[in-house]
Each structure stands twice: as structure tokens, then as C-alpha cells.
């Protein structure tokens, strides 16, 4: 009960703790409407464009009949071992040597070298040798070669004759050097003819301008 300034009074009825059935139905109706709107918004399309997915490229293995045999890399890199039937080596302190070997597959090699102009600045090795082997067709290949300070000259049944001829001609060309070798210098000394011995006769006088003046 509230009493006003004019003397009137107002009675306030306290609310009951229980809600009216009508208010419950109103709230339920609101929840249903909200759920319907949410479902409609969720089901609506974002836009009218058609989404097209790109085709996925598939990597397929080739047919079985075109696939070669699988080879173990370790087995493929192995080199067949050839046994040595005979071998020898001789070497001198000045650099000369001689060696040879022969394999059980029929291959062989031999080489020898001698020292030319030992102890000088023009010292070099003069080498000669040969080797042989069998190619993939079973044909024996034999090569003979020479090497020195003028180059390498090979000859064999697997080397074109033009190559061997050109190498041989090149090895016979005169040397082009900054200074001549000692033997070249000696070979260019002018030849002095032999002067026969003449018996000397004493002359009394003096020599002037190559003429003998008698006194």
C-alpha cells in the first residue's frame, strides 16, 4: 500500500512466482520461428555460380610388357675381375723401366722406357710398347705405340691409318725452341777446311800491310 501526498492510496499486488501459460506458449513460438529462420538461411545457396572441380591427374604405371628387367645397382656397377697369368717389372734409378703383364682373358701389355740425355735439362724418356684386348665382337685389337719428346705415335688395327701417318709426320718435324740444344749448336759450327803443313822459311825484314819488305 502506497500513500500519496493528497491522501490517496494505491495497492500493489505482488506477482506470483508461477508464469502464466500464455507467456510460455509465446516464448516457445518465438524459439520455433528463430529455428525456422536459421534453417532457411543455412539451406540457402551462397551464389548462383556452378562450382566446377578440376580433374585430378593420375600417374599410371606403363604396361607390364614394356617394363625392362629390374637390375640391382650394385650388381650393375660391378666390373668383371680378370686374373693375371704373368707379370713383371724392372726399374732403374735413373728412371728407365720395363714392365709387362698378361691376363687370363688373352689381353696383354708391355712397355719399356730409356732415358735420353740423362742429367741435362733436355732429359726425357723414350717409350715404346704395345697392348691387346678382345672387343665386344670377339676380335683381337693390337696396338703398338712410341712416345718421346716429339709426341705419341700409335699404330693398330683399330686406329685409322691417317691418324698414325699424321702422328709420325708430326714427330719428325724440327723442334721449335727458345734456345737450341747443345748438339744442334755443334752441328751448326762452320766447317774449316784442312790446311796442309808448309815449311816455314825465315825471312829477314818486316811486315807492313800484309807485304814483306826486304831490308
PDB file of C-alpha atoms in Angstrom:
ATOM      1  CA  UNK A   1       0.000   0.000   0.000  1.00  0.00           C
ATOM      2  CA  UNK A   2       1.415   3.387  -1.093  1.00  0.00           C
ATOM      3  CA  UNK A   3       0.010   6.654   0.402  1.00  0.00           C
ATOM      4  CA  UNK A   4       0.224   9.756  -1.826  1.00  0.00           C
ATOM      5  CA  UNK A   5       0.560  13.400  -0.847  1.00  0.00           C
ATOM      6  CA  UNK A   6      -3.167  14.081  -1.433  1.00  0.00           C
ATOM      7  CA  UNK A   7      -4.140  11.296   0.854  1.00  0.00           C
ATOM      8  CA  UNK A   8      -4.941   8.677  -1.789  1.00  0.00           C
ATOM      9  CA  UNK A   9      -3.540   5.248  -1.592  1.00  0.00           C
ATOM     10  CA  UNK A  10      -2.535   2.529  -4.170  1.00  0.00           C
ATOM     11  CA  UNK A  11      -2.488  -1.153  -3.507  1.00  0.00           C
ATOM     12  CA  UNK A  12       0.242  -3.171  -5.367  1.00  0.00           C
ATOM     13  CA  UNK A  13      -0.431  -6.845  -5.792  1.00  0.00           C
ATOM     14  CA  UNK A  14       2.688  -8.981  -5.615  1.00  0.00           C
ATOM     15  CA  UNK A  15       3.458 -11.142  -8.683  1.00  0.00           C
ATOM     16  CA  UNK A  16       3.160 -14.825  -8.401  1.00  0.00           C
ATOM     17  CA  UNK A  17       6.237 -16.987  -8.857  1.00  0.00           C
ATOM     18  CA  UNK A  18       4.442 -19.112 -11.456  1.00  0.00           C
ATOM     19  CA  UNK A  19       4.243 -17.771 -15.035  1.00  0.00           C
ATOM     20  CA  UNK A  20       1.048 -17.676 -16.963  1.00  0.00           C
ATOM     21  CA  UNK A  21       0.545 -20.480 -19.527  1.00  0.00           C
ATOM     22  CA  UNK A  22       0.040 -17.938 -22.271  1.00  0.00           C
ATOM     23  CA  UNK A  23       3.516 -16.414 -21.779  1.00  0.00           C
ATOM     24  CA  UNK A  24       5.114 -19.879 -22.066  1.00  0.00           C
ATOM     25  CA  UNK A  25       3.468 -20.571 -25.382  1.00  0.00           C
ATOM     26  CA  UNK A  26       4.586 -17.178 -26.689  1.00  0.00           C
ATOM     27  CA  UNK A  27       8.222 -17.892 -25.880  1.00  0.00           C
ATOM     28  CA  UNK A  28       8.020 -21.334 -27.446  1.00  0.00           C
ATOM     29  CA  UNK A  29       6.580 -19.831 -30.630  1.00  0.00           C
ATOM     30  CA  UNK A  30       9.482 -17.375 -30.795  1.00  0.00           C
ATOM     31  CA  UNK A  31      12.024 -20.192 -30.472  1.00  0.00           C
ATOM     32  CA  UNK A  32      10.344 -22.138 -33.253  1.00  0.00           C
ATOM     33  CA  UNK A  33      10.331 -19.108 -35.576  1.00  0.00           C
ATOM     34  CA  UNK A  34      14.002 -18.439 -34.888  1.00  0.00           C
ATOM     35  CA  UNK A  35      14.910 -22.058 -35.619  1.00  0.00           C
ATOM     36  CA  UNK A  36      12.973 -21.984 -38.893  1.00  0.00           C
ATOM     37  CA  UNK A  37      14.724 -18.782 -39.988  1.00  0.00           C
ATOM     38  CA  UNK A  38      18.130 -20.198 -39.100  1.00  0.00           C
ATOM     39  CA  UNK A  39      17.466 -23.388 -41.059  1.00  0.00           C
ATOM     40  CA  UNK A  40      16.277 -21.387 -44.069  1.00  0.00           C
ATOM     41  CA  UNK A  41      19.406 -19.226 -44.023  1.00  0.00           C
ATOM     42  CA  UNK A  42      21.635 -22.292 -43.763  1.00  0.00           C
ATOM     43  CA  UNK A  43      19.963 -24.051 -46.682  1.00  0.00           C
ATOM     44  CA  UNK A  44      20.023 -21.013 -48.986  1.00  0.00           C
ATOM     45  CA  UNK A  45      22.780 -21.143 -51.759  1.00  0.00           C
ATOM     46  CA  UNK A  46      25.680 -18.738 -51.430  1.00  0.00           C
ATOM     47  CA  UNK A  47      25.531 -17.686 -55.074  1.00  0.00           C
ATOM     48  CA  UNK A  48      24.224 -18.915 -58.384  1.00  0.00           C
ATOM     49  CA  UNK A  49      27.658 -19.905 -59.792  1.00  0.00           C
ATOM     50  CA  UNK A  50      28.295 -23.548 -60.547  1.00  0.00           C
ATOM     51  CA  UNK A  51      31.351 -24.933 -58.789  1.00  0.00           C
ATOM     52  CA  UNK A  52      33.491 -26.988 -61.199  1.00  0.00           C
ATOM     53  CA  UNK A  53      36.331 -29.060 -59.799  1.00  0.00           C
ATOM     54  CA  UNK A  54      39.476 -29.598 -61.876  1.00  0.00           C
ATOM     55  CA  UNK A  55      40.186 -33.166 -62.933  1.00  0.00           C
ATOM     56  CA  UNK A  56      42.869 -34.926 -60.942  1.00  0.00           C
ATOM     57  CA  UNK A  57      45.810 -36.209 -62.989  1.00  0.00           C
ATOM     58  CA  UNK A  58      46.535 -39.824 -62.288  1.00  0.00           C
ATOM     59  CA  UNK A  59      50.012 -41.247 -62.768  1.00  0.00           C
ATOM     60  CA  UNK A  60      49.671 -44.764 -64.012  1.00  0.00           C
ATOM     61  CA  UNK A  61      52.475 -47.243 -64.486  1.00  0.00           C
ATOM     62  CA  UNK A  62      53.222 -48.419 -68.043  1.00  0.00           C
ATOM     63  CA  UNK A  63      52.030 -51.832 -69.137  1.00  0.00           C
ATOM     64  CA  UNK A  64      53.913 -54.736 -67.689  1.00  0.00           C
ATOM     65  CA  UNK A  65      55.157 -55.974 -71.066  1.00  0.00           C
ATOM     66  CA  UNK A  66      57.106 -52.709 -71.718  1.00  0.00           C
ATOM     67  CA  UNK A  67      58.901 -52.628 -68.377  1.00  0.00           C
ATOM     68  CA  UNK A  68      62.531 -53.758 -68.548  1.00  0.00           C
ATOM     69  CA  UNK A  69      64.099 -56.124 -66.076  1.00  0.00           C
ATOM     70  CA  UNK A  70      64.944 -54.691 -62.699  1.00  0.00           C
ATOM     71  CA  UNK A  71      68.722 -54.649 -62.160  1.00  0.00           C
ATOM     72  CA  UNK A  72      70.335 -54.214 -58.803  1.00  0.00           C
ATOM     73  CA  UNK A  73      72.519 -51.044 -58.975  1.00  0.00           C
ATOM     74  CA  UNK A  74      75.276 -52.750 -57.004  1.00  0.00           C
ATOM     75  CA  UNK A  75      75.362 -55.680 -59.440  1.00  0.00           C
ATOM     76  CA  UNK A  76      75.264 -53.369 -62.468  1.00  0.00           C
ATOM     77  CA  UNK A  77      78.336 -51.390 -61.309  1.00  0.00           C
ATOM     78  CA  UNK A  78      80.489 -54.437 -60.755  1.00  0.00           C
ATOM     79  CA  UNK A  79      83.400 -54.915 -63.163  1.00  0.00           C
ATOM     80  CA  UNK A  80      84.406 -58.447 -64.064  1.00  0.00           C
ATOM     81  CA  UNK A  81      87.705 -59.384 -62.463  1.00  0.00           C
ATOM     82  CA  UNK A  82      90.357 -60.764 -64.830  1.00  0.00           C
ATOM     83  CA  UNK A  83      93.108 -62.880 -63.374  1.00  0.00           C
ATOM     84  CA  UNK A  84      96.768 -62.069 -64.147  1.00  0.00           C
ATOM     85  CA  UNK A  85      98.670 -65.049 -65.537  1.00  0.00           C
ATOM     86  CA  UNK A  86     102.103 -63.419 -65.822  1.00  0.00           C
ATOM     87  CA  UNK A  87     103.571 -60.050 -64.814  1.00  0.00           C
ATOM     88  CA  UNK A  88     106.949 -58.426 -64.294  1.00  0.00           C
ATOM     89  CA  UNK A  89     108.524 -55.037 -63.519  1.00  0.00           C
ATOM     90  CA  UNK A  90     112.088 -53.732 -63.675  1.00  0.00           C
ATOM     91  CA  UNK A  91     113.019 -50.157 -62.804  1.00  0.00           C
ATOM     92  CA  UNK A  92     116.349 -48.330 -62.741  1.00  0.00           C
ATOM     93  CA  UNK A  93     117.410 -45.471 -60.510  1.00  0.00           C
ATOM     94  CA  UNK A  94     117.768 -43.101 -63.473  1.00  0.00           C
ATOM     95  CA  UNK A  95     114.081 -43.521 -64.413  1.00  0.00           C
ATOM     96  CA  UNK A  96     114.260 -46.259 -67.041  1.00  0.00           C
ATOM     97  CA  UNK A  97     111.793 -49.122 -66.626  1.00  0.00           C
ATOM     98  CA  UNK A  98     110.294 -52.202 -68.248  1.00  0.00           C
ATOM     99  CA  UNK A  99     107.043 -53.960 -67.342  1.00  0.00           C
ATOM    100  CA  UNK A 100     104.610 -56.478 -68.797  1.00  0.00           C
ATOM    101  CA  UNK A 101     101.521 -58.461 -67.816  1.00  0.00           C
ATOM    102  CA  UNK A 102      99.170 -60.985 -69.424  1.00  0.00           C
ATOM    103  CA  UNK A 103      95.576 -61.673 -68.391  1.00  0.00           C
ATOM    104  CA  UNK A 104      93.679 -64.925 -68.408  1.00  0.00           C
ATOM    105  CA  UNK A 105      91.273 -63.448 -70.980  1.00  0.00           C
ATOM    106  CA  UNK A 106      94.107 -63.148 -73.531  1.00  0.00           C
ATOM    107  CA  UNK A 107      94.843 -59.440 -73.033  1.00  0.00           C
ATOM    108  CA  UNK A 108      98.398 -58.241 -72.513  1.00  0.00           C
ATOM    109  CA  UNK A 109     100.538 -55.109 -72.280  1.00  0.00           C
ATOM    110  CA  UNK A 110     104.245 -54.453 -72.320  1.00  0.00           C
ATOM    111  CA  UNK A 111     106.166 -51.167 -72.151  1.00  0.00           C
ATOM    112  CA  UNK A 112     109.791 -50.109 -71.837  1.00  0.00           C
ATOM    113  CA  UNK A 113     111.459 -46.725 -71.462  1.00  0.00           C
ATOM    114  CA  UNK A 114     115.034 -45.464 -71.648  1.00  0.00           C
ATOM    115  CA  UNK A 115     116.439 -42.111 -70.529  1.00  0.00           C
ATOM    116  CA  UNK A 116     117.800 -39.832 -73.245  1.00  0.00           C
ATOM    117  CA  UNK A 117     120.243 -37.020 -72.385  1.00  0.00           C
ATOM    118  CA  UNK A 118     120.453 -38.043 -68.719  1.00  0.00           C
ATOM    119  CA  UNK A 119     121.498 -35.374 -66.258  1.00  0.00           C
ATOM    120  CA  UNK A 120     120.752 -32.449 -68.589  1.00  0.00           C
ATOM    121  CA  UNK A 121     117.872 -30.040 -68.956  1.00  0.00           C
ATOM    122  CA  UNK A 122     116.923 -31.859 -72.172  1.00  0.00           C
ATOM    123  CA  UNK A 123     116.435 -35.219 -70.443  1.00  0.00           C
ATOM    124  CA  UNK A 124     113.352 -37.184 -71.492  1.00  0.00           C
ATOM    125  CA  UNK A 125     112.019 -40.745 -71.685  1.00  0.00           C
ATOM    126  CA  UNK A 126     111.866 -42.622 -74.955  1.00  0.00           C
ATOM    127  CA  UNK A 127     108.971 -45.063 -74.575  1.00  0.00           C
ATOM    128  CA  UNK A 128     107.833 -47.963 -76.727  1.00  0.00           C
ATOM    129  CA  UNK A 129     105.133 -50.501 -76.000  1.00  0.00           C
ATOM    130  CA  UNK A 130     102.105 -52.464 -77.135  1.00  0.00           C
ATOM    131  CA  UNK A 131      98.834 -53.843 -75.783  1.00  0.00           C
ATOM    132  CA  UNK A 132      95.971 -56.048 -76.938  1.00  0.00           C
ATOM    133  CA  UNK A 133      92.443 -56.982 -75.901  1.00  0.00           C
ATOM    134  CA  UNK A 134      89.297 -58.546 -77.362  1.00  0.00           C
ATOM    135  CA  UNK A 135      86.383 -56.268 -78.266  1.00  0.00           C
ATOM    136  CA  UNK A 136      82.662 -56.981 -77.839  1.00  0.00           C
ATOM    137  CA  UNK A 137      82.601 -58.943 -81.110  1.00  0.00           C
ATOM    138  CA  UNK A 138      85.459 -61.196 -80.034  1.00  0.00           C
ATOM    139  CA  UNK A 139      88.001 -59.566 -82.360  1.00  0.00           C
ATOM    140  CA  UNK A 140      91.525 -59.098 -81.033  1.00  0.00           C
ATOM    141  CA  UNK A 141      92.741 -55.488 -81.044  1.00  0.00           C
ATOM    142  CA  UNK A 142      96.514 -54.980 -81.098  1.00  0.00           C
ATOM    143  CA  UNK A 143      98.155 -51.543 -80.768  1.00  0.00           C
ATOM    144  CA  UNK A 144     101.853 -50.615 -80.924  1.00  0.00           C
ATOM    145  CA  UNK A 145     102.991 -47.153 -79.848  1.00  0.00           C
ATOM    146  CA  UNK A 146     106.035 -44.944 -79.348  1.00  0.00           C
ATOM    147  CA  UNK A 147     106.366 -41.774 -77.303  1.00  0.00           C
ATOM    148  CA  UNK A 148     109.161 -39.295 -76.697  1.00  0.00           C
ATOM    149  CA  UNK A 149     109.713 -35.548 -76.514  1.00  0.00           C
ATOM    150  CA  UNK A 150     108.268 -35.208 -80.017  1.00  0.00           C
ATOM    151  CA  UNK A 151     104.879 -36.764 -79.304  1.00  0.00           C
ATOM    152  CA  UNK A 152     102.887 -40.002 -79.338  1.00  0.00           C
ATOM    153  CA  UNK A 153     102.685 -42.283 -82.401  1.00  0.00           C
ATOM    154  CA  UNK A 154     100.167 -45.182 -82.263  1.00  0.00           C
ATOM    155  CA  UNK A 155      99.613 -47.930 -84.832  1.00  0.00           C
ATOM    156  CA  UNK A 156      96.983 -50.653 -84.656  1.00  0.00           C
ATOM    157  CA  UNK A 157      94.118 -52.439 -86.368  1.00  0.00           C
ATOM    158  CA  UNK A 158      91.592 -50.214 -84.589  1.00  0.00           C
ATOM    159  CA  UNK A 159      93.359 -46.927 -85.453  1.00  0.00           C
ATOM    160  CA  UNK A 160      92.825 -45.199 -88.783  1.00  0.00           C
ATOM    161  CA  UNK A 161      95.992 -45.146 -90.928  1.00  0.00           C
ATOM    162  CA  UNK A 162      95.565 -41.390 -91.440  1.00  0.00           C
ATOM    163  CA  UNK A 163      95.956 -40.837 -87.698  1.00  0.00           C
ATOM    164  CA  UNK A 164      99.110 -42.946 -87.490  1.00  0.00           C
ATOM    165  CA  UNK A 165     100.624 -41.241 -90.541  1.00  0.00           C
ATOM    166  CA  UNK A 166      99.868 -37.734 -89.239  1.00  0.00           C
ATOM    167  CA  UNK A 167     101.350 -38.560 -85.827  1.00  0.00           C
ATOM    168  CA  UNK A 168     104.502 -39.983 -87.425  1.00  0.00           C
ATOM    169  CA  UNK A 169     104.971 -36.904 -89.636  1.00  0.00           C
ATOM    170  CA  UNK A 170     104.439 -34.601 -86.665  1.00  0.00           C
ATOM    171  CA  UNK A 171     107.105 -36.461 -84.663  1.00  0.00           C
ATOM    172  CA  UNK A 172     109.640 -35.870 -87.450  1.00  0.00           C
ATOM    173  CA  UNK A 173     109.170 -32.097 -87.657  1.00  0.00           C
ATOM    174  CA  UNK A 174     112.080 -29.907 -86.475  1.00  0.00           C
ATOM    175  CA  UNK A 175     111.867 -28.681 -82.929  1.00  0.00           C
ATOM    176  CA  UNK A 176     110.842 -25.098 -82.204  1.00  0.00           C
ATOM    177  CA  UNK A 177     112.634 -23.996 -79.050  1.00  0.00           C
ATOM    178  CA  UNK A 178     113.657 -20.747 -77.440  1.00  0.00           C
ATOM    179  CA  UNK A 179     117.302 -21.812 -77.478  1.00  0.00           C
ATOM    180  CA  UNK A 180     118.983 -24.566 -79.490  1.00  0.00           C
ATOM    181  CA  UNK A 181     120.153 -27.755 -77.879  1.00  0.00           C
ATOM    182  CA  UNK A 182     123.885 -28.379 -77.407  1.00  0.00           C
ATOM    183  CA  UNK A 183     124.027 -30.964 -80.182  1.00  0.00           C
ATOM    184  CA  UNK A 184     122.277 -28.510 -82.526  1.00  0.00           C
ATOM    185  CA  UNK A 185     124.826 -25.841 -81.702  1.00  0.00           C
ATOM    186  CA  UNK A 186     127.695 -28.183 -82.508  1.00  0.00           C
ATOM    187  CA  UNK A 187     126.111 -29.192 -85.784  1.00  0.00           C
ATOM    188  CA  UNK A 188     125.973 -25.554 -86.934  1.00  0.00           C
ATOM    189  CA  UNK A 189     129.683 -24.783 -86.403  1.00  0.00           C
ATOM    190  CA  UNK A 190     131.116 -23.705 -89.784  1.00  0.00           C
ATOM    191  CA  UNK A 191     133.381 -26.242 -91.397  1.00  0.00           C
ATOM    192  CA  UNK A 192     137.077 -25.247 -91.521  1.00  0.00           C
ATOM    193  CA  UNK A 193     138.984 -26.901 -94.389  1.00  0.00           C
ATOM    194  CA  UNK A 194     142.215 -28.676 -93.590  1.00  0.00           C
ATOM    195  CA  UNK A 195     145.332 -26.546 -94.278  1.00  0.00           C
ATOM    196  CA  UNK A 196     148.356 -28.584 -95.366  1.00  0.00           C
ATOM    197  CA  UNK A 197     151.556 -28.111 -93.446  1.00  0.00           C
ATOM    198  CA  UNK A 198     154.003 -25.696 -95.142  1.00  0.00           C
ATOM    199  CA  UNK A 199     157.635 -25.490 -94.198  1.00  0.00           C
ATOM    200  CA  UNK A 200     158.427 -22.071 -92.828  1.00  0.00           C
ATOM    201  CA  UNK A 201     161.350 -20.161 -94.336  1.00  0.00           C
ATOM    202  CA  UNK A 202     162.993 -17.434 -92.220  1.00  0.00           C
ATOM    203  CA  UNK A 203     162.624 -14.014 -93.785  1.00  0.00           C
ATOM    204  CA  UNK A 204     164.647 -11.017 -92.803  1.00  0.00           C
ATOM    205  CA  UNK A 205     162.673  -7.836 -92.859  1.00  0.00           C
ATOM    206  CA  UNK A 206     159.357  -6.512 -91.577  1.00  0.00           C
ATOM    207  CA  UNK A 207     155.702  -6.956 -92.483  1.00  0.00           C
ATOM    208  CA  UNK A 208     153.605  -3.957 -93.463  1.00  0.00           C
ATOM    209  CA  UNK A 209     150.017  -4.247 -94.656  1.00  0.00           C
ATOM    210  CA  UNK A 210     150.493  -7.906 -95.373  1.00  0.00           C
ATOM    211  CA  UNK A 211     153.535  -7.334 -97.640  1.00  0.00           C
ATOM    212  CA  UNK A 212     157.071  -8.386 -96.854  1.00  0.00           C
ATOM    213  CA  UNK A 213     159.513  -5.562 -97.079  1.00  0.00           C
ATOM    214  CA  UNK A 214     163.102  -6.533 -97.600  1.00  0.00           C
ATOM    215  CA  UNK A 215     165.697  -4.702 -95.620  1.00  0.00           C
TER     216      UNK A 215
END
